[in-house]
Coordinates of C-alpha atoms and ligand atoms in Angstrom, one line a residue:
E30 CA 34.2 -21.5 8.8
A31 CA 29.9 -21.7 7.5
K32 CA 29.0 -20.0 10.3
A33 CA 31.4 -18.1 10.8
A34 CA 31.1 -16.9 7.3
G35 CA 26.8 -16.2 7.9
R36 CA 28.2 -14.8 10.4
N37 CA 29.5 -12.0 8.6
T38 CA 27.1 -12.0 5.1
L39 CA 24.6 -10.9 7.8
C40 CA 27.1 -7.6 8.6
F41 CA 26.2 -6.6 5.3
F42 CA 22.6 -4.2 4.3
D43 CA 20.4 -5.5 1.7
P44 CA 23.0 -4.5 -1.5
R45 CA 20.2 -2.0 -2.5
M46 CA 20.3 -0.8 0.6
Q47 CA 23.8 -0.1 0.4
E48 CA 23.3 1.1 -3.0
A49 CA 21.4 4.1 -1.6
L50 CA 23.3 4.6 1.3
A51 CA 26.8 5.2 -1.1
A52 CA 24.7 7.3 -3.7
R53 CA 23.5 9.5 -0.5
A54 CA 27.5 9.9 0.6
T55 CA 28.2 10.3 -2.9
L56 CA 25.3 13.8 -2.8
E57 CA 26.5 14.7 0.0
H58 CA 29.5 14.8 -0.3
E59 CA 28.8 16.5 -4.3
L60 CA 26.0 19.2 -2.6
R61 CA 29.2 20.8 0.2
R62 CA 31.2 20.8 -2.9
A63 CA 28.8 22.5 -4.7
L64 CA 27.7 25.2 -2.2
S65 CA 32.5 26.4 -2.2
E66 CA 32.7 26.2 -5.4
G67 CA 30.1 28.6 -6.5
Q68 CA 27.7 25.9 -8.2
L69 CA 24.7 27.0 -7.2
L70 CA 22.6 29.8 -8.7
L71 CA 18.9 31.6 -8.1
H72 CA 16.3 31.6 -11.1
Y73 CA 13.8 34.2 -11.0
Q74 CA 9.8 33.5 -11.4
P75 CA 7.9 36.2 -11.9
Q76 CA 4.3 36.8 -10.3
V77 CA 2.4 39.9 -12.1
D78 CA -0.6 41.5 -11.3
E79 CA -4.6 41.5 -13.3
Q80 CA -3.0 43.5 -15.7
G81 CA 0.0 41.3 -16.8
E82 CA 2.1 44.2 -15.0
L83 CA 5.3 42.8 -13.5
L84 CA 5.6 43.9 -9.4
G85 CA 8.7 40.6 -8.2
A86 CA 10.0 37.3 -8.7
E87 CA 10.1 34.2 -6.6
A88 CA 13.4 33.1 -6.2
L89 CA 14.1 29.4 -6.9
I90 CA 17.3 27.3 -6.4
R91 CA 19.4 25.6 -9.4
W92 CA 22.5 23.5 -9.0
R93 CA 24.5 23.8 -12.7
H94 CA 26.3 20.1 -11.5
P95 CA 29.4 19.4 -13.5
Q96 CA 27.9 15.9 -14.8
R97 CA 24.8 16.3 -14.6
G98 CA 23.5 19.8 -15.9
L99 CA 21.0 21.6 -13.9
V100 CA 19.3 19.5 -10.7
P101 CA 16.1 21.2 -9.8
P102 CA 16.0 21.4 -5.7
G103 CA 13.7 19.1 -5.8
E104 CA 16.4 16.1 -5.8
F105 CA 19.1 17.8 -3.4
I106 CA 17.3 20.6 -0.8
P107 CA 15.2 17.8 1.3
L108 CA 19.1 16.7 1.3
A109 CA 20.5 19.7 2.5
E110 CA 17.4 19.7 4.8
S111 CA 18.4 16.2 6.6
T112 CA 22.1 16.8 7.1
G113 CA 21.9 20.4 7.8
L114 CA 23.2 21.9 5.4
I115 CA 20.8 23.9 4.0
L116 CA 22.3 26.5 6.4
P117 CA 25.2 27.7 4.8
M118 CA 23.5 27.4 1.4
G119 CA 19.7 29.4 3.4
R120 CA 22.2 31.9 4.2
W121 CA 23.8 31.7 0.5
I122 CA 20.3 32.4 -1.2
L123 CA 19.7 35.3 1.5
H124 CA 22.8 36.9 0.1
T125 CA 22.7 36.1 -3.4
A126 CA 18.6 37.5 -4.0
C127 CA 19.2 40.4 -1.5
R128 CA 22.1 41.3 -3.9
Q129 CA 19.4 41.0 -6.5
L130 CA 17.1 42.7 -5.3
A131 CA 20.0 46.2 -3.7
A132 CA 20.7 46.3 -8.1
W133 CA 17.6 45.6 -9.3
A134 CA 16.9 48.5 -7.1
D135 CA 19.7 51.0 -8.9
D136 CA 18.2 50.4 -11.9
P137 CA 15.2 52.6 -12.9
Q138 CA 13.4 49.6 -14.6
R139 CA 13.1 47.1 -11.5
A140 CA 13.6 49.1 -9.0
E141 CA 10.1 48.4 -7.8
L142 CA 10.6 45.1 -8.2
T143 CA 9.9 42.5 -4.7
V144 CA 11.9 39.5 -4.6
A145 CA 10.4 36.0 -2.4
I146 CA 12.9 33.6 -1.5
N147 CA 12.0 30.5 0.2
V148 CA 12.8 29.0 3.7
S149 CA 13.1 25.6 4.6
A150 CA 11.8 25.1 8.4
R151 CA 15.2 23.6 9.8
Q152 CA 16.3 27.4 8.7
F153 CA 14.1 29.1 9.7
H154 CA 13.6 27.9 12.6
H155 CA 17.5 28.1 13.6
P156 CA 18.1 30.8 16.8
D157 CA 20.5 33.1 14.2
F158 CA 17.9 33.1 11.3
V159 CA 16.2 36.7 12.8
A160 CA 20.4 37.7 12.5
D161 CA 20.5 36.5 9.4
V162 CA 18.5 37.9 7.4
L163 CA 19.0 41.1 9.3
T164 CA 22.3 40.8 8.3
A165 CA 22.3 39.8 4.5
L166 CA 19.7 43.1 4.4
K167 CA 22.1 45.5 5.9
E168 CA 25.9 43.6 3.9
T169 CA 23.6 44.5 0.4
G170 CA 21.8 47.0 0.9
A171 CA 18.6 45.5 0.5
A172 CA 15.7 47.1 1.5
P173 CA 13.6 45.2 3.5
H174 CA 10.0 45.8 2.6
R175 CA 11.2 43.9 -0.8
L176 CA 11.7 41.3 0.7
E177 CA 9.5 38.7 1.1
L178 CA 9.9 35.3 3.0
E179 CA 8.6 32.0 2.1
L180 CA 7.0 29.3 4.4
T181 CA 5.1 26.1 4.6
E182 CA 2.2 25.8 6.9
S183 CA 4.2 22.3 8.2
Q184 CA 6.3 25.0 9.6
L185 CA 3.2 26.4 11.4
V186 CA 3.3 23.2 13.6
Q187 CA 5.8 24.2 15.6
D188 CA 5.9 25.7 18.6
I189 CA 3.4 28.8 17.1
E190 CA 4.2 31.3 20.1
A191 CA 8.4 31.2 18.8
L192 CA 7.3 31.4 15.6
I193 CA 5.1 34.6 16.1
D194 CA 7.9 36.2 18.0
K195 CA 9.9 35.1 15.4
M196 CA 8.0 36.7 12.5
G197 CA 7.3 39.2 14.8
Q198 CA 11.4 40.6 14.7
L199 CA 11.5 40.5 11.0
K200 CA 8.5 42.1 10.1
A201 CA 9.3 44.9 12.5
H202 CA 12.1 45.7 10.0
G203 CA 9.4 45.5 6.9
V204 CA 9.9 42.3 6.1
R205 CA 7.8 40.1 4.7
F206 CA 5.9 36.9 4.6
S207 CA 3.9 34.5 2.2
L208 CA 2.2 31.4 3.2
D209 CA 3.2 28.9 0.4
D210 CA 1.9 25.7 -1.4
F211 CA -1.4 26.7 0.7
G212 CA -4.2 24.1 1.3
T213 CA -1.6 21.5 1.8
G214 CA -1.2 21.4 4.5
Y215 CA -2.8 21.9 8.0
S216 CA -3.0 24.9 9.0
S217 CA -5.1 25.9 11.7
L218 CA -7.2 28.9 11.1
S219 CA -7.2 30.2 14.3
Y220 CA -3.7 30.0 13.9
L221 CA -3.6 31.8 11.0
K222 CA -5.4 34.7 12.3
R223 CA -2.0 34.9 14.7
L224 CA 0.1 34.9 12.2
P225 CA 1.7 38.2 11.1
L226 CA 1.5 37.4 7.7
D227 CA 1.0 39.5 3.8
Q228 CA 0.2 36.5 1.6
L229 CA -1.4 32.7 1.4
K230 CA -0.1 31.1 -2.4
I231 CA -2.4 28.9 -4.0
D232 CA -0.8 25.9 -4.3
R233 CA -0.4 24.7 -8.0
S234 CA -2.2 21.3 -8.0
F235 CA -5.8 23.1 -7.2
V236 CA -5.5 25.8 -10.5
H237 CA -3.8 22.8 -12.2
D238 CA -7.5 20.9 -12.4
L239 CA -8.9 24.6 -11.4
L240 CA -11.8 24.2 -15.2
D241 CA -12.4 20.4 -14.5
N242 CA -12.7 20.0 -10.5
A243 CA -15.7 21.5 -9.0
S244 CA -13.7 21.2 -5.3
D245 CA -10.4 22.2 -6.9
T246 CA -12.1 25.3 -7.7
A247 CA -14.2 25.4 -4.8
I248 CA -11.2 25.9 -2.2
V249 CA -9.4 28.5 -4.2
R250 CA -12.8 30.3 -4.2
T251 CA -12.0 29.4 0.0
I252 CA -8.6 30.3 0.3
L253 CA -9.7 33.9 -2.3
A254 CA -12.6 34.4 0.4
L255 CA -10.0 33.9 4.2
G256 CA -7.5 35.4 2.0
Q257 CA -10.3 38.7 2.4
E258 CA -11.5 37.8 5.2
L259 CA -8.0 38.2 7.1
E260 CA -6.7 41.1 5.1
L261 CA -4.2 38.7 3.1
R262 CA -3.4 39.2 -0.5
V263 CA -3.6 36.3 -2.1
I264 CA -1.2 34.6 -4.8
A265 CA -2.2 32.0 -7.2
E266 CA 1.0 29.3 -8.0
G267 CA 1.3 27.3 -10.9
V268 CA -0.7 29.6 -13.3
E269 CA 0.1 27.6 -17.2
S270 CA -3.2 28.8 -18.9
E271 CA -4.9 32.2 -19.8
A272 CA -8.1 29.6 -19.2
Q273 CA -6.9 29.4 -15.7
R274 CA -6.3 32.6 -15.3
D275 CA -9.8 33.9 -16.5
A276 CA -11.5 31.4 -14.2
L277 CA -8.4 32.7 -11.0
L278 CA -9.9 36.4 -12.0
R279 CA -13.7 35.7 -12.2
L280 CA -13.4 34.0 -8.5
G281 CA -11.7 36.9 -7.8
C282 CA -7.8 36.4 -7.6
R283 CA -5.4 38.9 -8.7
H284 CA -2.2 37.6 -8.4
F285 CA -0.6 35.5 -10.6
Q286 CA 2.4 33.5 -11.1
G287 CA 3.2 30.3 -13.5
Y288 CA 4.8 29.2 -16.8
L289 CA 1.9 32.0 -18.4
Y290 CA 3.8 34.8 -17.4
G291 CA 7.2 33.4 -17.7
A292 CA 9.3 30.6 -16.5
P293 CA 12.4 30.3 -13.6
Q294 CA 14.3 32.3 -15.2
P295 CA 18.5 34.2 -15.0
A296 CA 18.2 37.3 -12.8
E297 CA 19.2 39.2 -15.8
Q298 CA 15.7 38.4 -17.9
I299 CA 13.7 39.8 -14.9
G300 CA 11.8 42.1 -16.6
A301 CA 14.4 42.8 -19.4
H302 CA 11.2 43.1 -22.0
G303 CA 9.2 45.6 -20.6
R304 CA 5.9 45.4 -20.2
A305 CA 6.0 44.5 -24.1
T306 CA 5.6 40.6 -23.9
L307 CA 4.0 40.9 -20.8
A308 CA 1.3 42.7 -22.3
L309 CA 0.3 39.1 -24.9
H310 CA -0.9 37.5 -21.6
L311 CA -3.4 40.6 -21.0
G312 CA -6.3 38.8 -23.2
S313 CA -9.1 40.1 -22.0
A314 CA -8.7 41.0 -18.4
Ligands
C2E30 P1 7.7 25.8 -4.6 O1 8.0 27.1 -3.6 O2 6.6 25.8 -4.3 O3 7.2 26.7 -6.0 C1 6.9 26.5 -7.5 C2 7.6 25.4 -8.0 O4 6.5 25.2 -9.3 C3 9.0 25.4 -9.1 O5 9.3 24.8 -8.6 C4 8.2 26.8 -10.4 O6 10.1 26.2 -10.9 C5 6.9 25.6 -10.3 N1 6.3 26.1 -11.1 C6 6.0 27.5 -11.5 N2 5.3 27.4 -12.4 C7 5.1 25.8 -12.6 C8 3.5 26.2 -13.6 O7 3.0 26.9 -14.1 N3 4.2 25.0 -13.2 C9 4.4 24.0 -12.6 N4 3.8 22.5 -13.3 N5 5.1 24.3 -11.6 C10 5.6 25.1 -12.0 P2 11.3 24.7 -7.9 O8 11.6 25.9 -9.3 O9 11.4 23.1 -8.6 O10 10.8 24.7 -6.8 C11 10.5 23.3 -6.3 C12 10.5 23.5 -4.5 O11 11.6 24.0 -4.4 C13 9.6 25.1 -4.3 O12 8.1 25.0 -4.2 C14 10.1 25.3 -3.4 O13 9.4 24.0 -2.0 C15 11.9 24.7 -3.5 N6 12.3 25.5 -3.7 C16 13.3 26.1 -3.7 N7 14.3 27.2 -4.8 C17 14.7 27.1 -2.7 C18 15.4 27.8 -1.8 O14 16.4 28.7 -2.1 N8 14.7 27.4 -1.1 C19 14.5 26.3 -0.3 N9 14.6 25.7 1.3 N10 13.7 25.7 -1.5 C20 13.7 26.4 -2.5
MG31 MG1 7.6 29.2 -3.4
MG32 MG1 4.5 26.4 -3.8
MG33 MG1 6.9 23.8 -2.9

C-alpha cells in the first residue's frame, strides 16, 4: 500500500509547478476568448521629428481583461507566441492598424500619418505572412508606404536569405521596415547592410541613462553614425525628458518617441490637439 501511494505521489508535479501550469492554461483559455470576444485593442504612441511635429504612431496592443483591467503586452505576447495564438492575433493587429491608417487617410489633419506595427518572429516567419499583410492593406485600403513593420534583432538570426526575400516582397509594395530595440541584440553589421531596412530604433535602455552614462552615450552616437552610413533613419525610443531629448539632438538624433511626446493612447487622441500641445515640448530645439 505504502509503496503504491509513494509511487502515486511521485506522479504529481511540484505543487508550485502545477499551480504555474494551471495559471498558464487559464491565461491561454482567456486569451483565446479575448481574441474572439473583442477584448483586444490597440493604443497608439506618437512619433515626432525634431520640431516636435507628429509623423506617425506605433500601434501597441492591450488586453481589456474583464477582471484584471488593461493588461500590457509583456504579460501575454510571450504566451501568444508559444501557443501559436500570435498568428490569428497578428492578423487581427494588422487589420486593425491598417483600418486605422485608412481612417486617418480620410482626415485632412491626419492624412500624412504613418503607423508602425510590431511583428513577432513567429508571425513573420509564417509562410502566409506576406499574403496576410497584402490582404490587410487591400481590404482596408490603407496605403502601403504609410505602413511600417517593426522587427527585432532576434528575428534576424534565422534564415537570412528567406528574411531578405520576404522583406523584399513587401518593400516592392512600398511597406517600410524598422529594426526595434536596436542595440540590445546581436545584429551582425554585414547582415544589417544587406537588409532592406528603413529605420533603426534606439532601444530605450540606452536613452534612459544617456545623461549620466558615458558608454550609453557612446552607443547612441555609434548607432546614429551607423544609421548615417547605411542611410537609415534613426528614432530614439523611451524619450521621457527634455534633457534626454536635448542630449539626443546634440548627438544628431532627429526622430523621437516616448512619454515626453505622449504615452500610448486611443487612436482618437492621436493628433487631436493639433500641434499646440507638441509645441510645448519644443524647448530650445
Ligand atoms: P516596443 O515595441 O519596444 O514598444 C515600446 C514600449 O515602450 C511600449 O511598451 C511602450 O509603452 C513603452 N514606452 C513608450 N515610451 C516610453 C517611455 O518614454 N518610457 C518607458 N519607460 N517606456 C516607454 P508596451 O506597450 O508595454 O509594449 C512592450 C512590448 O510588447 C513592445 O516593445 C513590443 O515588443 C511588444 N508588443 C506591443 N504590442 C505588440 C503587438 O501588437 N504585437 C507584437 N508582436 N508585439 C507587441
Ligand atoms: Mg516596437
Ligand atoms: Mg522597442
Ligand atoms: Mg520590444
